[in-house]
Amino acid sequence: QVQVEESGGGLVQAGESLELSCTASTKYLDLYALGWFRQAPGKEREEVSSMSRSGKKTHYGDSVKGRFTISRDDVFVTAYLQMKQLTPEDTAMYYCALARGLAYDDLPVRASEFDFWGQGTQVTVAS
């Protein structure tokens, strides 16, 4: 069992930036594809971004393309989500997740492929 923990959430003003971090209780983060999800009150969970084990392939949800950037540092066993030009519509609980068993350059295609999830970090964007 891998423990996942997000950090970096908070309250920001519209237009500002925020970076989320995700750490995992494993020495081998390179065995896992990464994903960031979010869920706002009353809304379904949506995938924000994902990254392959190699780091060469990424996917972004339409609502965050061009504003959010996913990255990973396997040496420090940390994943990041850089968020820019935040809007109130980005307000949500953000979750980091790890998917095992995928090929090096494959992206997860559905939430059910993720095996380990964090408890989430709240991001609130004030208008």
PDB file of C-alpha atoms in Angstrom:
ATOM      1  CA  GLN A   1       0.000   0.000   0.000  1.00  0.00           C
ATOM      2  CA  VAL A   2       1.374   3.390  -1.027  1.00  0.00           C
ATOM      3  CA  GLN A   3       0.403   6.429   0.967  1.00  0.00           C
ATOM      4  CA  VAL A   4      -0.183   9.573  -1.070  1.00  0.00           C
ATOM      5  CA  GLU A   5      -0.296  13.056   0.364  1.00  0.00           C
ATOM      6  CA  GLU A   6      -1.109  16.345  -1.319  1.00  0.00           C
ATOM      7  CA  SER A   7      -0.111  19.780  -0.110  1.00  0.00           C
ATOM      8  CA  GLY A   8      -0.030  23.353  -1.283  1.00  0.00           C
ATOM      9  CA  GLY A   9      -3.701  24.175  -1.427  1.00  0.00           C
ATOM     10  CA  GLY A  10      -5.085  27.406  -0.070  1.00  0.00           C
ATOM     11  CA  LEU A  11      -7.056  30.557  -0.717  1.00  0.00           C
ATOM     12  CA  VAL A  12      -5.955  32.755  -3.603  1.00  0.00           C
ATOM     13  CA  GLN A  13      -7.398  35.574  -5.643  1.00  0.00           C
ATOM     14  CA  ALA A  14      -8.564  35.138  -9.215  1.00  0.00           C
ATOM     15  CA  GLY A  15      -5.664  35.449 -11.617  1.00  0.00           C
ATOM     16  CA  GLU A  16      -3.090  34.230  -9.137  1.00  0.00           C
ATOM     17  CA  SER A  17      -1.036  31.054  -9.231  1.00  0.00           C
ATOM     18  CA  LEU A  18      -0.630  28.093  -6.932  1.00  0.00           C
ATOM     19  CA  GLU A  19       1.488  24.965  -6.991  1.00  0.00           C
ATOM     20  CA  LEU A  20       0.315  21.701  -5.517  1.00  0.00           C
ATOM     21  CA  SER A  21       2.701  18.970  -4.448  1.00  0.00           C
ATOM     22  CA  CYS A  22       2.139  15.267  -4.061  1.00  0.00           C
ATOM     23  CA  THR A  23       4.427  12.929  -2.164  1.00  0.00           C
ATOM     24  CA  ALA A  24       4.225   9.156  -1.968  1.00  0.00           C
ATOM     25  CA  SER A  25       5.547   6.547   0.445  1.00  0.00           C
ATOM     26  CA  THR A  26       7.575   4.745  -2.173  1.00  0.00           C
ATOM     27  CA  LYS A  27      11.149   4.940  -3.365  1.00  0.00           C
ATOM     28  CA  TYR A  28      10.072   4.116  -6.877  1.00  0.00           C
ATOM     29  CA  LEU A  29       7.714   6.794  -8.110  1.00  0.00           C
ATOM     30  CA  ASP A  30       8.838   5.930 -11.639  1.00  0.00           C
ATOM     31  CA  LEU A  31       6.766   2.756 -11.408  1.00  0.00           C
ATOM     32  CA  TYR A  32       3.595   4.840 -11.372  1.00  0.00           C
ATOM     33  CA  ALA A  33       1.742   7.026 -13.785  1.00  0.00           C
ATOM     34  CA  LEU A  34       0.406  10.154 -12.102  1.00  0.00           C
ATOM     35  CA  GLY A  35      -2.876  11.921 -12.066  1.00  0.00           C
ATOM     36  CA  TRP A  36      -4.455  15.013 -10.580  1.00  0.00           C
ATOM     37  CA  PHE A  37      -8.204  15.126 -10.093  1.00  0.00           C
ATOM     38  CA  ARG A  38     -10.557  17.643  -8.567  1.00  0.00           C
ATOM     39  CA  GLN A  39     -14.057  17.676  -7.208  1.00  0.00           C
ATOM     40  CA  ALA A  40     -16.123  20.724  -6.441  1.00  0.00           C
ATOM     41  CA  PRO A  41     -19.191  20.592  -4.177  1.00  0.00           C
ATOM     42  CA  GLY A  42     -22.155  19.188  -6.042  1.00  0.00           C
ATOM     43  CA  LYS A  43     -20.074  18.248  -9.048  1.00  0.00           C
ATOM     44  CA  GLU A  44     -18.567  15.039 -10.301  1.00  0.00           C
ATOM     45  CA  ARG A  45     -14.885  14.336  -9.945  1.00  0.00           C
ATOM     46  CA  GLU A  46     -12.935  15.307 -13.026  1.00  0.00           C
ATOM     47  CA  GLU A  47      -9.452  14.530 -14.185  1.00  0.00           C
ATOM     48  CA  VAL A  48      -7.328  17.642 -14.304  1.00  0.00           C
ATOM     49  CA  SER A  49      -4.147  16.156 -15.665  1.00  0.00           C
ATOM     50  CA  SER A  50      -2.167  12.950 -15.992  1.00  0.00           C
ATOM     51  CA  MET A  51       1.383  11.996 -16.803  1.00  0.00           C
ATOM     52  CA  SER A  52       2.984   8.767 -17.951  1.00  0.00           C
ATOM     53  CA  ARG A  53       5.705   7.016 -16.012  1.00  0.00           C
ATOM     54  CA  SER A  54       8.277   8.348 -18.459  1.00  0.00           C
ATOM     55  CA  GLY A  55       7.047  11.897 -18.030  1.00  0.00           C
ATOM     56  CA  LYS A  56       7.003  12.271 -21.807  1.00  0.00           C
ATOM     57  CA  LYS A  57       3.240  12.056 -22.218  1.00  0.00           C
ATOM     58  CA  THR A  58       0.739  14.289 -20.507  1.00  0.00           C
ATOM     59  CA  HIS A  59      -2.963  14.934 -20.712  1.00  0.00           C
ATOM     60  CA  TYR A  60      -4.943  17.954 -19.568  1.00  0.00           C
ATOM     61  CA  GLY A  61      -8.616  18.544 -19.144  1.00  0.00           C
ATOM     62  CA  ASP A  62     -10.059  21.112 -21.525  1.00  0.00           C
ATOM     63  CA  SER A  63     -10.815  23.541 -18.723  1.00  0.00           C
ATOM     64  CA  VAL A  64      -7.185  23.745 -17.595  1.00  0.00           C
ATOM     65  CA  LYS A  65      -5.232  23.447 -20.841  1.00  0.00           C
ATOM     66  CA  GLY A  66      -2.688  26.202 -21.165  1.00  0.00           C
ATOM     67  CA  ARG A  67      -2.992  27.163 -17.490  1.00  0.00           C
ATOM     68  CA  PHE A  68      -1.968  24.057 -15.542  1.00  0.00           C
ATOM     69  CA  THR A  69       1.240  22.063 -15.818  1.00  0.00           C
ATOM     70  CA  ILE A  70       1.893  18.637 -14.374  1.00  0.00           C
ATOM     71  CA  SER A  71       5.411  17.520 -13.570  1.00  0.00           C
ATOM     72  CA  ARG A  72       7.243  14.889 -11.597  1.00  0.00           C
ATOM     73  CA  ASP A  73      10.536  14.500  -9.796  1.00  0.00           C
ATOM     74  CA  ASP A  74      11.164  10.806  -9.302  1.00  0.00           C
ATOM     75  CA  VAL A  75      14.377  11.445  -7.378  1.00  0.00           C
ATOM     76  CA  PHE A  76      12.486  13.342  -4.705  1.00  0.00           C
ATOM     77  CA  VAL A  77       9.377  11.192  -5.164  1.00  0.00           C
ATOM     78  CA  THR A  78       7.182  14.206  -5.719  1.00  0.00           C
ATOM     79  CA  ALA A  79       4.614  15.216  -8.293  1.00  0.00           C
ATOM     80  CA  TYR A  80       3.527  18.773  -8.929  1.00  0.00           C
ATOM     81  CA  LEU A  81       0.624  20.650 -10.407  1.00  0.00           C
ATOM     82  CA  GLN A  82       1.462  24.209 -11.322  1.00  0.00           C
ATOM     83  CA  MET A  83      -1.729  26.232 -11.661  1.00  0.00           C
ATOM     84  CA  LYS A  84      -1.810  29.675 -13.224  1.00  0.00           C
ATOM     85  CA  GLN A  85      -4.534  32.183 -14.039  1.00  0.00           C
ATOM     86  CA  LEU A  86      -6.809  30.641 -11.480  1.00  0.00           C
ATOM     87  CA  THR A  87     -10.518  31.396 -11.612  1.00  0.00           C
ATOM     88  CA  PRO A  88     -13.321  30.762  -9.118  1.00  0.00           C
ATOM     89  CA  GLU A  89     -14.322  27.803 -11.308  1.00  0.00           C
ATOM     90  CA  ASP A  90     -11.073  26.115 -10.254  1.00  0.00           C
ATOM     91  CA  THR A  91     -12.258  25.996  -6.661  1.00  0.00           C
ATOM     92  CA  ALA A  92     -12.320  22.344  -5.609  1.00  0.00           C
ATOM     93  CA  MET A  93     -10.664  19.639  -3.588  1.00  0.00           C
ATOM     94  CA  TYR A  94      -7.656  18.454  -5.540  1.00  0.00           C
ATOM     95  CA  TYR A  95      -6.494  14.863  -5.378  1.00  0.00           C
ATOM     96  CA  CYS A  96      -3.280  13.201  -6.469  1.00  0.00           C
ATOM     97  CA  ALA A  97      -3.363   9.584  -7.597  1.00  0.00           C
ATOM     98  CA  LEU A  98      -0.910   6.910  -8.700  1.00  0.00           C
ATOM     99  CA  ALA A  99      -1.502   4.207 -11.273  1.00  0.00           C
ATOM    100  CA  ARG A 100       0.676   1.105 -11.348  1.00  0.00           C
ATOM    101  CA  GLY A 101       1.146  -1.522 -13.978  1.00  0.00           C
ATOM    102  CA  LEU A 102       1.113   0.745 -17.011  1.00  0.00           C
ATOM    103  CA  ALA A 103       3.671   0.714 -19.767  1.00  0.00           C
ATOM    104  CA  TYR A 104       6.355   3.359 -19.534  1.00  0.00           C
ATOM    105  CA  ASP A 105       4.785   5.747 -22.021  1.00  0.00           C
ATOM    106  CA  ASP A 106       1.132   4.960 -21.453  1.00  0.00           C
ATOM    107  CA  LEU A 107      -1.355   7.376 -19.950  1.00  0.00           C
ATOM    108  CA  PRO A 108      -4.147   6.196 -17.698  1.00  0.00           C
ATOM    109  CA  VAL A 109      -7.445   6.592 -19.492  1.00  0.00           C
ATOM    110  CA  ARG A 110      -9.889   6.313 -16.613  1.00  0.00           C
ATOM    111  CA  ALA A 111      -9.989   7.009 -12.903  1.00  0.00           C
ATOM    112  CA  SER A 112     -10.407   3.323 -12.132  1.00  0.00           C
ATOM    113  CA  GLU A 113      -6.845   2.711 -13.298  1.00  0.00           C
ATOM    114  CA  PHE A 114      -5.480   4.677 -10.371  1.00  0.00           C
ATOM    115  CA  ASP A 115      -4.615   2.519  -7.401  1.00  0.00           C
ATOM    116  CA  PHE A 116      -3.573   4.944  -4.689  1.00  0.00           C
ATOM    117  CA  TRP A 117      -5.202   8.235  -3.806  1.00  0.00           C
ATOM    118  CA  GLY A 118      -4.449  11.034  -1.427  1.00  0.00           C
ATOM    119  CA  GLN A 119      -6.911  12.706   0.922  1.00  0.00           C
ATOM    120  CA  GLY A 120      -6.932  15.894  -1.103  1.00  0.00           C
ATOM    121  CA  THR A 121      -5.975  19.515  -0.654  1.00  0.00           C
ATOM    122  CA  GLN A 122      -8.493  22.345  -0.894  1.00  0.00           C
ATOM    123  CA  VAL A 123      -8.038  25.101  -3.444  1.00  0.00           C
ATOM    124  CA  THR A 124     -10.298  28.113  -3.154  1.00  0.00           C
ATOM    125  CA  VAL A 125     -10.176  30.947  -5.647  1.00  0.00           C
ATOM    126  CA  ALA A 126     -11.859  34.167  -4.652  1.00  0.00           C
ATOM    127  CA  SER A 127     -13.264  36.514  -7.279  1.00  0.00           C
TER     128      SER A 127
END
